[in-house]
XYZ file of C-alpha atoms in Angstrom:
689
model
C 22.882 125.996 -100.750
C 25.975 123.429 -100.151
C 25.043 119.646 -99.052
C 27.839 117.698 -97.472
C 28.093 113.211 -98.879
C 26.538 111.412 -96.863
C 27.979 108.358 -95.415
C 26.260 104.667 -93.766
C 28.545 102.124 -92.460
C 27.953 98.949 -89.988
C 30.004 98.391 -86.087
C 31.159 95.056 -85.608
C 30.457 92.280 -82.953
C 31.768 92.453 -80.088
C 34.020 89.339 -79.283
C 33.116 87.199 -76.243
C 34.300 87.909 -73.252
C 36.634 84.690 -72.041
C 36.343 84.447 -68.360
C 38.624 83.672 -66.165
C 38.901 81.198 -62.877
C 37.162 83.373 -60.148
C 39.019 84.346 -57.189
C 38.369 85.207 -53.680
C 36.302 82.154 -52.962
C 34.611 82.383 -49.410
C 31.445 81.132 -48.374
C 29.085 83.660 -49.031
C 30.629 85.072 -52.298
C 33.243 84.947 -54.854
C 35.120 87.841 -57.389
C 34.170 87.000 -61.131
C 36.457 87.579 -63.877
C 37.553 87.584 -67.180
C 39.202 89.585 -69.929
C 38.559 92.619 -71.279
C 37.290 92.829 -74.691
C 38.468 94.978 -77.753
C 35.566 97.673 -78.236
C 34.005 96.908 -75.186
C 33.032 100.105 -72.959
C 31.338 98.062 -70.435
C 30.174 94.008 -69.619
C 27.541 93.155 -67.874
C 27.232 89.692 -64.706
C 24.413 86.518 -64.750
C 25.386 83.651 -61.839
C 23.308 80.748 -60.748
C 22.741 78.200 -59.409
C 20.902 75.032 -59.236
C 19.928 73.504 -62.180
C 23.273 71.370 -63.899
C 26.139 71.801 -63.762
C 28.107 72.413 -66.834
C 26.321 70.535 -70.108
C 25.106 66.362 -69.939
C 23.314 63.888 -72.222
C 19.888 63.642 -70.645
C 19.076 61.752 -73.781
C 20.345 58.337 -75.697
C 18.419 56.507 -78.761
C 19.939 53.532 -79.691
C 17.694 52.358 -82.388
C 16.999 50.401 -85.248
C 18.668 50.352 -88.292
C 20.552 54.413 -88.226
C 17.936 55.242 -85.694
C 20.593 57.043 -83.017
C 19.892 60.022 -81.754
C 21.628 62.477 -78.689
C 20.057 64.998 -76.491
C 22.529 67.646 -75.444
C 20.585 68.952 -72.542
C 21.529 73.086 -71.366
C 20.449 72.726 -67.644
C 22.367 75.468 -65.750
C 20.753 79.079 -65.829
C 22.600 80.536 -67.824
C 23.213 80.612 -72.622
C 26.211 79.083 -73.139
C 28.309 79.492 -76.108
C 28.312 76.150 -77.598
C 32.189 76.280 -79.593
C 33.436 75.858 -76.195
C 32.467 71.934 -76.683
C 32.913 69.589 -79.118
C 31.308 65.390 -79.243
C 34.209 63.098 -79.146
C 32.917 58.614 -80.546
C 34.976 56.426 -79.150
C 33.858 53.544 -81.022
C 35.142 49.582 -80.768
C 36.738 49.974 -77.446
C 38.314 53.146 -79.351
C 40.403 54.431 -76.264
C 41.647 58.209 -74.497
C 43.202 60.840 -77.393
C 42.168 58.698 -80.991
C 37.947 59.843 -80.768
C 36.599 58.007 -83.676
C 34.403 61.345 -85.034
C 34.454 64.346 -82.939
C 32.123 67.417 -83.332
C 32.371 70.998 -83.103
C 28.896 72.211 -81.753
C 29.343 75.294 -82.838
C 30.028 73.904 -86.049
C 26.705 71.874 -87.369
C 24.882 72.730 -90.060
C 22.421 74.954 -89.898
C 23.028 74.755 -86.053
C 23.248 77.136 -83.336
C 25.663 78.856 -82.106
C 24.260 79.751 -77.809
C 22.362 76.807 -76.352
C 19.838 79.582 -73.581
C 19.335 78.102 -70.624
C 16.649 75.219 -70.416
C 17.466 74.202 -73.994
C 18.136 70.887 -75.403
C 20.162 69.445 -78.814
C 19.399 67.167 -80.738
C 22.091 65.497 -82.867
C 20.908 62.734 -85.255
C 23.240 60.002 -87.302
C 22.498 61.506 -90.678
C 20.260 58.369 -92.423
C 17.876 58.388 -89.077
C 14.202 58.251 -89.226
C 12.368 58.979 -86.289
C 8.984 61.069 -85.670
C 10.471 63.643 -83.795
C 8.059 66.126 -81.995
C 6.692 68.922 -82.805
C 9.215 71.495 -83.843
C 12.352 69.183 -82.936
C 15.347 69.446 -85.187
C 18.252 66.921 -85.047
C 21.419 68.242 -86.660
C 22.906 65.154 -88.008
C 26.618 64.374 -87.444
C 29.345 62.184 -87.356
C 29.408 61.366 -83.453
C 25.541 59.239 -84.109
C 27.484 56.352 -85.751
C 27.028 54.257 -82.752
C 26.063 51.182 -81.928
C 24.965 50.209 -77.486
C 29.093 49.562 -77.745
C 30.294 52.266 -78.144
C 31.569 55.499 -76.010
C 30.153 59.407 -76.298
C 31.246 61.964 -74.048
C 30.554 66.278 -74.470
C 34.506 67.886 -74.060
C 35.110 71.344 -73.491
C 37.395 72.874 -74.833
C 37.565 76.068 -71.639
C 38.427 73.466 -68.643
C 39.921 70.786 -71.284
C 38.037 68.271 -69.454
C 34.930 66.562 -69.692
C 31.661 67.459 -68.591
C 29.569 64.355 -69.655
C 30.923 60.856 -70.490
C 28.526 58.158 -71.425
C 29.555 54.817 -71.953
C 33.558 53.462 -71.211
C 35.902 55.137 -73.016
C 38.600 52.061 -74.109
C 36.421 49.507 -72.907
C 34.125 47.441 -75.772
C 31.706 45.435 -73.805
C 30.778 43.333 -76.528
C 26.610 44.487 -77.667
C 26.244 45.953 -75.062
C 27.086 47.556 -71.119
C 23.767 46.122 -69.210
C 23.820 47.240 -65.185
C 20.203 46.599 -63.688
C 18.689 45.248 -66.818
C 18.671 48.787 -68.243
C 21.178 48.248 -71.501
C 22.296 50.515 -74.020
C 21.201 48.132 -76.909
C 18.101 48.460 -78.678
C 16.960 51.365 -75.738
C 16.160 54.363 -75.713
C 17.744 56.538 -72.394
C 16.876 59.577 -70.602
C 18.397 60.669 -68.321
C 16.402 60.965 -64.503
C 15.389 64.743 -63.909
C 17.836 64.891 -60.579
C 20.825 64.401 -62.433
C 22.023 67.508 -62.108
C 26.209 67.366 -62.836
C 27.809 65.140 -65.570
C 30.334 61.830 -65.791
C 33.637 63.231 -66.216
C 35.895 60.382 -65.279
C 35.634 57.781 -67.345
C 33.947 54.952 -65.437
C 36.011 51.056 -64.751
C 32.834 49.898 -65.812
C 29.110 52.188 -66.403
C 27.999 50.984 -63.177
C 25.548 55.102 -63.647
C 23.828 52.849 -66.144
C 21.408 51.656 -63.190
C 21.041 54.711 -61.508
C 20.953 57.827 -63.325
C 18.930 56.259 -66.316
C 15.144 55.394 -66.936
C 14.594 52.812 -69.786
C 12.344 52.539 -72.283
C 11.184 50.874 -75.464
C 13.645 50.895 -79.227
C 13.244 53.551 -81.425
C 10.934 55.640 -78.039
C 11.680 59.650 -78.940
C 8.449 60.864 -77.768
C 10.999 62.980 -75.286
C 13.501 64.120 -77.499
C 14.015 67.998 -77.514
C 13.336 68.796 -73.907
C 14.545 68.017 -70.758
C 13.913 68.943 -67.505
C 15.960 68.916 -63.639
C 14.074 68.722 -60.063
C 16.007 71.588 -59.697
C 15.823 73.891 -62.200
C 18.449 76.761 -62.209
C 17.577 80.302 -60.205
C 19.921 83.480 -61.091
C 21.510 85.050 -57.528
C 19.442 87.945 -55.995
C 21.298 90.938 -57.819
C 23.063 89.434 -60.345
C 20.814 88.175 -63.957
C 22.540 91.141 -65.799
C 24.352 93.003 -62.807
C 25.879 95.988 -64.256
C 30.270 95.397 -63.895
C 30.735 98.170 -65.589
C 34.154 98.730 -67.552
C 35.866 96.152 -64.717
C 36.790 92.873 -65.586
C 35.990 91.941 -62.115
C 33.012 91.876 -60.068
C 32.611 90.465 -56.740
C 29.238 88.615 -56.197
C 27.971 88.548 -52.772
C 25.219 86.932 -51.151
C 25.518 83.398 -52.122
C 25.387 80.463 -49.583
C 28.032 77.790 -48.856
C 29.238 75.046 -50.266
C 26.729 75.491 -54.126
C 28.176 75.558 -57.324
C 27.896 78.717 -59.183
C 27.876 79.417 -62.679
C 28.440 82.531 -63.808
C 28.411 84.152 -68.155
C 29.828 87.952 -68.498
C 28.744 89.878 -72.088
C 30.446 92.555 -73.331
C 29.021 95.705 -74.197
C 28.826 99.266 -75.755
C 27.253 101.758 -76.775
C 25.381 100.316 -80.527
C 26.098 95.799 -79.370
C 25.793 93.432 -76.896
C 28.056 90.360 -77.328
C 27.564 87.209 -77.006
C 27.740 85.759 -73.293
C 31.418 84.177 -72.283
C 31.666 80.116 -72.068
C 29.986 78.701 -68.261
C 32.242 79.777 -65.625
C 31.053 77.855 -62.811
C 32.750 77.849 -58.843
C 31.544 76.094 -55.965
C 31.522 78.531 -52.521
C 33.500 77.193 -49.751
C 31.724 75.947 -47.169
C 31.570 77.282 -43.013
C 33.856 76.411 -40.554
C 32.425 76.300 -36.733
C 35.012 76.235 -34.572
C 33.718 74.775 -30.191
C 35.521 73.984 -27.411
C 35.167 70.417 -26.675
C 32.978 69.706 -22.996
C 35.045 69.320 -19.370
C 37.668 70.601 -21.296
C 37.943 74.163 -19.523
C 38.427 73.014 -15.995
C 42.159 71.560 -16.212
C 44.543 70.975 -13.309
C 48.456 72.382 -13.863
C 50.919 69.693 -15.179
C 53.645 71.891 -15.563
C 53.525 72.194 -20.235
C 50.867 74.404 -21.797
C 47.813 74.084 -21.550
C 44.086 75.486 -22.793
C 40.615 73.667 -24.126
C 40.186 71.618 -26.340
C 38.125 72.686 -29.407
C 36.381 70.568 -32.470
C 35.993 71.931 -35.905
C 34.253 71.143 -38.362
C 34.598 72.096 -41.777
C 38.221 74.148 -42.337
C 40.934 71.587 -42.853
C 43.358 75.092 -42.233
C 45.369 76.186 -38.959
C 43.943 76.167 -36.130
C 45.205 78.754 -33.997
C 44.678 80.688 -30.442
C 44.907 83.472 -28.817
C 44.885 83.144 -24.937
C 44.076 85.739 -21.876
C 44.482 85.858 -17.899
C 41.124 87.499 -16.374
C 40.421 88.847 -13.243
C 43.680 88.597 -11.165
C 45.349 86.565 -13.239
C 48.310 89.178 -15.689
C 48.586 87.052 -19.105
C 49.573 87.806 -23.165
C 46.906 88.635 -25.635
C 49.082 85.236 -26.328
C 49.004 82.969 -29.309
C 50.935 79.854 -26.012
C 49.329 78.440 -23.891
C 49.251 79.569 -20.462
C 51.186 76.682 -17.957
C 50.232 78.905 -14.489
C 46.758 77.674 -12.053
C 44.573 81.214 -13.416
C 41.461 82.499 -14.899
C 41.788 82.739 -19.084
C 39.715 82.791 -22.029
C 41.023 81.769 -25.420
C 39.540 82.085 -28.510
C 40.429 79.454 -31.706
C 40.129 80.910 -34.807
C 40.142 77.917 -37.692
C 41.949 79.348 -40.763
C 40.493 78.803 -44.306
C 40.841 76.237 -46.253
C 40.244 75.560 -50.393
C 36.983 74.675 -49.367
C 35.500 76.320 -46.113
C 35.868 79.465 -44.685
C 37.783 79.832 -41.484
C 35.640 80.423 -38.079
C 36.075 81.857 -34.707
C 35.300 80.544 -32.010
C 33.450 82.641 -28.419
C 35.327 83.888 -26.495
C 36.426 80.756 -23.805
C 36.668 81.041 -19.917
C 38.896 78.649 -18.228
C 41.278 77.875 -15.153
C 43.785 75.443 -14.875
C 43.460 74.443 -11.177
C 46.892 73.936 -8.996
C 48.076 70.219 -8.641
C 48.641 68.158 -5.502
C 51.269 68.109 -4.155
C 53.901 65.698 -5.550
C 55.152 62.952 -2.761
C 56.860 65.080 -0.795
C 60.361 62.605 0.276
C 61.516 63.178 3.503
C 65.333 62.045 5.259
C 65.331 62.118 8.781
C 68.437 63.875 10.332
C 71.850 60.908 11.430
C 69.627 60.322 14.296
C 66.800 61.566 16.311
C 68.398 60.648 19.384
C 68.980 64.350 21.327
C 71.893 65.976 21.622
C 70.843 69.397 22.349
C 69.992 70.327 18.922
C 67.814 71.126 15.834
C 66.662 67.547 14.792
C 66.028 68.856 11.581
C 64.873 67.302 8.446
C 65.517 67.437 4.449
C 62.764 67.340 2.094
C 62.846 66.962 -1.495
C 60.150 67.312 -4.541
C 59.676 66.421 -8.306
C 58.063 69.705 -9.381
C 57.269 72.226 -7.249
C 59.191 75.852 -5.410
C 59.885 76.058 -2.451
C 58.624 73.536 0.160
C 58.235 74.585 3.386
C 59.082 72.374 6.907
C 56.149 73.490 10.349
C 56.802 71.417 12.897
C 53.816 70.987 15.230
C 53.251 68.423 18.326
C 51.432 65.022 18.221
C 50.709 62.689 21.347
C 51.210 64.769 24.484
C 54.023 67.450 22.354
C 52.915 71.123 22.430
C 54.865 72.596 19.288
C 54.313 74.476 16.272
C 56.893 75.977 14.746
C 58.906 76.285 11.704
C 61.447 75.734 13.468
C 63.254 72.197 14.353
C 62.757 70.505 17.856
C 65.016 69.495 20.022
C 63.346 68.153 23.714
C 62.598 64.602 23.830
C 58.394 64.298 22.181
C 56.508 63.229 19.007
C 56.373 65.620 15.880
C 55.081 65.793 12.865
C 57.093 67.430 10.402
C 54.553 69.094 7.223
C 55.582 70.486 3.829
C 53.903 72.702 2.375
C 54.860 74.989 -0.777
C 54.928 78.514 -2.108
C 54.956 77.348 -5.418
C 50.785 78.548 -6.437
C 50.032 75.992 -9.488
C 50.845 73.229 -5.975
C 47.868 73.155 -3.084
C 47.765 70.300 -0.311
C 50.852 69.162 2.434
C 53.002 66.246 3.287
C 53.724 64.505 6.073
C 56.298 62.261 8.613
C 55.945 61.611 11.623
C 58.874 61.514 14.174
C 59.977 61.029 17.996
C 63.160 62.799 19.606
C 63.730 60.004 21.884
C 65.459 60.806 25.663
C 69.906 60.382 25.125
C 70.899 57.172 27.774
C 72.797 58.654 30.009
C 75.065 57.157 33.139
C 74.934 57.084 36.502
C 77.783 57.051 39.355
C 78.257 57.016 42.996
C 80.851 57.155 45.786
C 79.805 55.149 49.469
C 81.258 55.617 53.255
C 83.121 52.807 54.941
C 80.627 52.115 57.603
C 81.176 49.467 61.265
C 79.184 46.492 60.874
C 75.960 46.587 62.322
C 74.410 43.149 60.522
C 73.045 45.373 57.899
C 74.151 45.761 54.152
C 72.734 49.623 54.034
C 75.598 51.889 52.197
C 75.634 55.868 53.101
C 75.856 57.705 49.540
C 78.865 60.384 49.670
C 79.231 61.656 46.776
C 76.366 61.276 42.890
C 77.329 62.056 39.108
C 76.329 61.855 35.799
C 78.182 61.019 32.327
C 76.696 61.806 28.932
C 74.879 65.057 29.878
C 75.151 67.857 27.311
C 77.590 71.116 27.751
C 74.941 73.439 28.818
C 72.455 71.572 30.230
C 70.803 70.616 34.033
C 70.929 67.470 34.870
C 70.752 66.071 38.807
C 70.975 61.429 39.748
C 69.110 62.239 43.415
C 67.844 59.609 46.033
C 68.100 55.675 45.557
C 69.555 52.855 48.150
C 72.891 51.933 48.742
C 73.016 49.258 49.302
C 76.030 46.604 50.377
C 76.287 42.944 48.579
C 75.804 41.451 51.851
C 75.604 43.270 55.852
C 79.388 40.994 56.609
C 82.288 43.038 57.114
C 85.264 43.793 53.814
C 87.009 45.495 52.339
C 86.205 46.862 48.027
C 83.254 45.282 48.788
C 81.019 46.421 46.269
C 77.935 48.771 46.574
C 75.076 48.695 44.277
C 72.638 52.593 44.337
C 68.940 51.054 43.050
C 66.108 53.688 42.528
C 68.704 56.735 42.030
C 66.942 59.361 39.527
C 66.687 62.069 38.256
C 66.451 65.703 38.496
C 66.589 69.215 37.230
C 65.530 71.390 33.774
C 66.906 69.552 31.139
C 65.899 65.741 33.128
C 63.131 65.588 30.374
C 65.301 64.937 27.780
C 68.141 61.891 29.332
C 67.168 58.373 30.180
C 69.103 57.007 33.461
C 70.553 54.160 31.077
C 72.637 53.047 33.650
C 74.152 52.844 37.384
C 77.331 52.088 38.342
C 78.912 49.685 41.005
C 81.432 51.408 43.612
C 83.265 49.863 46.502
C 83.087 50.602 50.091
C 84.457 49.058 53.698
C 83.198 47.204 56.841
C 84.952 46.924 59.288
C 84.487 44.479 62.280
C 82.275 46.008 65.671
C 84.481 46.584 68.828
C 83.226 44.231 72.138
C 84.446 44.782 75.610
C 85.393 42.267 77.723
C 82.830 43.219 79.463
C 80.399 42.064 76.001
C 82.326 38.565 76.079
C 80.916 35.439 78.405
C 83.330 32.772 78.619
C 81.795 29.002 80.216
C 84.023 26.470 81.088
C 82.749 23.222 79.015
C 83.577 21.275 81.994
C 85.228 18.624 79.637
C 88.741 21.375 79.420
C 87.764 23.217 77.149
C 85.880 26.974 77.610
C 83.245 28.251 74.809
C 82.493 31.467 74.004
C 79.060 33.905 73.221
C 78.918 37.704 72.646
C 75.945 39.482 70.867
C 73.431 38.044 67.956
C 76.386 36.331 64.987
C 79.186 37.064 66.850
C 82.117 34.762 66.827
C 84.700 33.597 68.538
C 88.540 31.724 68.552
C 89.040 30.148 71.962
C 93.153 29.939 72.476
C 95.062 27.915 75.047
C 98.577 29.565 77.251
C 99.941 28.535 79.716
C 100.747 30.346 82.225
C 103.492 30.799 85.656
C 101.660 31.012 89.571
C 102.740 29.988 92.552
C 106.129 30.374 91.604
C 105.030 26.856 88.413
C 105.740 27.750 84.595
C 103.421 25.526 82.723
C 104.429 25.903 78.679
C 101.299 25.504 76.585
C 99.693 27.241 73.413
C 97.157 25.875 71.344
C 93.132 26.277 70.855
C 92.719 23.076 72.335
C 92.062 22.535 75.767
C 94.560 21.821 77.986
C 94.426 18.111 79.198
C 97.653 17.675 82.248
C 97.896 19.684 84.940
C 99.305 23.184 85.144
C 98.255 26.945 84.753
C 97.275 28.582 81.701
C 94.680 31.200 80.888
C 92.103 30.852 78.050
C 91.663 34.016 75.665
C 88.216 34.467 73.002
C 89.265 36.787 70.588
C 86.228 38.209 68.352
C 86.075 37.243 64.425
C 84.013 37.774 61.778
C 82.201 40.917 61.476
C 83.300 41.731 65.569
C 86.797 42.804 67.218
C 87.820 42.232 71.330
C 88.731 39.966 73.425
C 88.563 38.186 76.610
C 90.525 35.697 78.849
C 90.426 34.279 82.201
C 93.126 32.215 83.995
C 92.653 28.329 84.916
C 94.349 25.300 86.762
C 94.311 21.393 85.510
C 94.884 20.320 88.799
C 96.190 16.434 89.304
C 96.007 12.827 91.480
C 97.522 14.322 95.517
C 98.522 11.879 97.911
C 97.583 13.666 101.422
C 96.746 12.024 104.716
C 92.972 10.443 105.109
C 91.073 8.384 107.271
C 91.461 5.547 104.360
C 95.044 4.359 104.026
C 94.130 4.121 100.471
C 91.535 5.886 99.247
C 93.578 9.621 97.286
C 92.108 12.734 97.913
C 91.763 15.671 95.484
C 93.651 18.925 97.086
C 92.473 22.171 95.610
C 94.911 24.334 94.470
C 95.929 27.466 96.631
C 94.928 30.023 94.720
C 91.281 28.532 94.995
C 91.082 28.664 91.062
C 89.492 26.010 89.368
C 91.117 22.931 88.952
C 89.897 18.839 86.518
C 91.825 16.086 87.534
C 91.449 13.089 85.274
C 88.502 10.803 86.586
C 91.031 7.834 84.364
C 93.402 8.620 88.013
C 90.143 8.856 90.201
C 89.181 5.544 89.080
C 92.015 3.596 88.744
C 93.133 5.296 92.486
C 90.098 5.952 94.690
C 87.682 3.877 95.838
C 85.460 5.992 95.884
C 83.362 3.381 93.437
C 80.029 2.801 93.731
C 79.453 -1.127 92.349
C 78.719 -0.044 89.239
C 82.398 1.267 88.488
C 80.366 5.279 88.856
C 83.238 7.815 90.146
C 81.112 8.966 93.316
C 81.416 12.676 93.554
C 80.417 13.167 96.824
C 81.426 12.448 100.131
C 85.276 13.556 98.463
C 87.718 15.570 100.971
C 88.886 18.070 99.547
C 90.719 20.915 100.828
C 93.105 23.637 100.517
C 96.464 21.574 101.641
C 95.204 22.323 105.635
C 92.920 19.693 105.984
C 90.516 22.398 106.231
C 86.965 21.838 104.322
C 86.075 24.369 101.896
C 83.179 26.146 99.844
C 82.263 24.825 96.284
C 80.985 22.035 94.341
C 82.646 18.228 92.828
C 80.357 17.993 88.656
C 81.221 15.074 86.364
C 82.167 16.220 83.309
C 83.940 13.259 80.075
C 87.185 12.576 80.849
C 87.560 15.192 83.726
C 86.009 15.481 87.639
C 85.077 19.535 87.371
C 85.741 21.004 90.898
C 84.252 25.040 91.075
C 84.757 26.628 93.710
C 82.465 29.254 95.355
C 85.713 31.170 97.701
C 89.019 31.121 98.232
């Protein structure tokens, strides 16, 4: 029988892992990371929330003499490795970087190297002598050699930060800091259970003294060794001693948003489990929301890209959008907002930032409606007077494209066309657009006015007839557009007066326009013309010569006729009388009187007569003159002065007697006739030869 040699050995203790910063943090979890440990075959992870964020100074005792105690509390929910912490004393205003004393919490004489969750570590001045609660051990440390004007701090090595500061580093208040009646001299101060985190930034003044601490009388030690929080730490479900396998990271899920978590890792092997790593804290991100703002889903076209506005809570990350057309609108998906009229949906997404998750909105429906047609500038044609061409307006507008002009009649004008009107009338031109981004119309009124044209005419000459009426022989117009049918008709033509004349002005009144295009014209004027009125011809029978009894004659004829009377000598009975005048002769002789029509008439009439002188004849009285009738039995005259001077037949008043005269034909035989007196003549008018 042979026997082997029995050997025994002891495996070395696994080292604690070193945690790394968490990655992939979201509102519901994160990835816990750590470094690999030599010899480890697996790792275990604890994750807690609530409680304290790290170690805190939970009680401060500044008592009589050397009675100085500091209580450090682990409310993290995890066992911490004390080698990651040291306490620093800054006495009498010592500044950062030059602490008076320091204490590595894992090197206290006979002290622990870890601190369980909910446990306290009490440090004391080596000469302190107060009675502590049962079961409480205080460990001597030089950092407990302080007075009421000295500052203390817990330094975390792995993060090179303070996790709690009591007092003001670099400041000496004299004997104590005092706030709201709470003082650091000769008092026991106990942290309020509501405080879950230390003062991590050095204060300018100890303002937290009055808000985070309860005060007790000097040398009160009854509370040392225990502390509690209003909200103690709890393990995250499924992450108490969670198995990470051989991995050096583990995805932590089921976390709450905006919550601080702490985790530690332990290395394991077949026969060994390491101490917990230093506590690593991580705060989950908050949740974000992104929601459309009310009143921004019904938009009006503006020419610019647009869409609803959104309100983001939480993340300050970039917001991106995805726009898509709906219904009959074709668009996107696009990150650029639409410009044109249509129906759309938009989804907004805010990116995650350091403290918050991202978020995506619901798909929000919105519309862009057509804008009202902007101000249209209408430009009229050069002339709105009818000229047989279309009166086309020009229109311009800023923004829309594709203006269409429609012309319609108004008042009594009937018209409806996109072609501009030509004829006289009242119209409206209306601008609309085919641009779907605009709606509505704008219009302006205008009128095409009639073209003024002038007329002319000719009139015929006429013989005087006592009135001014004239006869039109022809009419014409000036200014009628080529192709239009317009004529001048009617009216009354009138001479300037009814009298005879040449080149007399004739006026046409009451003439009107006729023809198919009459409505497009107005008769602005009709020029005058000239014509002649010639004298009316009179026959001798139309003229009456009447002796006036004074050796002269008067003439008469139709109404309005005038005559020129002329007297001329003639030859009769062998006796020639020479005379020519418009004045009646007053000497004996043979004459012819002629009445010639003047003015508005022509023609003449003549008659012969005789002016006789005194003739001495046989008489019953030797001194009496007889008046002898001419042998041709014509009318004759004798100057009464001759009678008065030579004839004795006058009455007692000197008046010539017109009766009883012996008038004969030279043969002393009596003739028939009458004698009258017309100054200065005695007139004999025969009734027969």
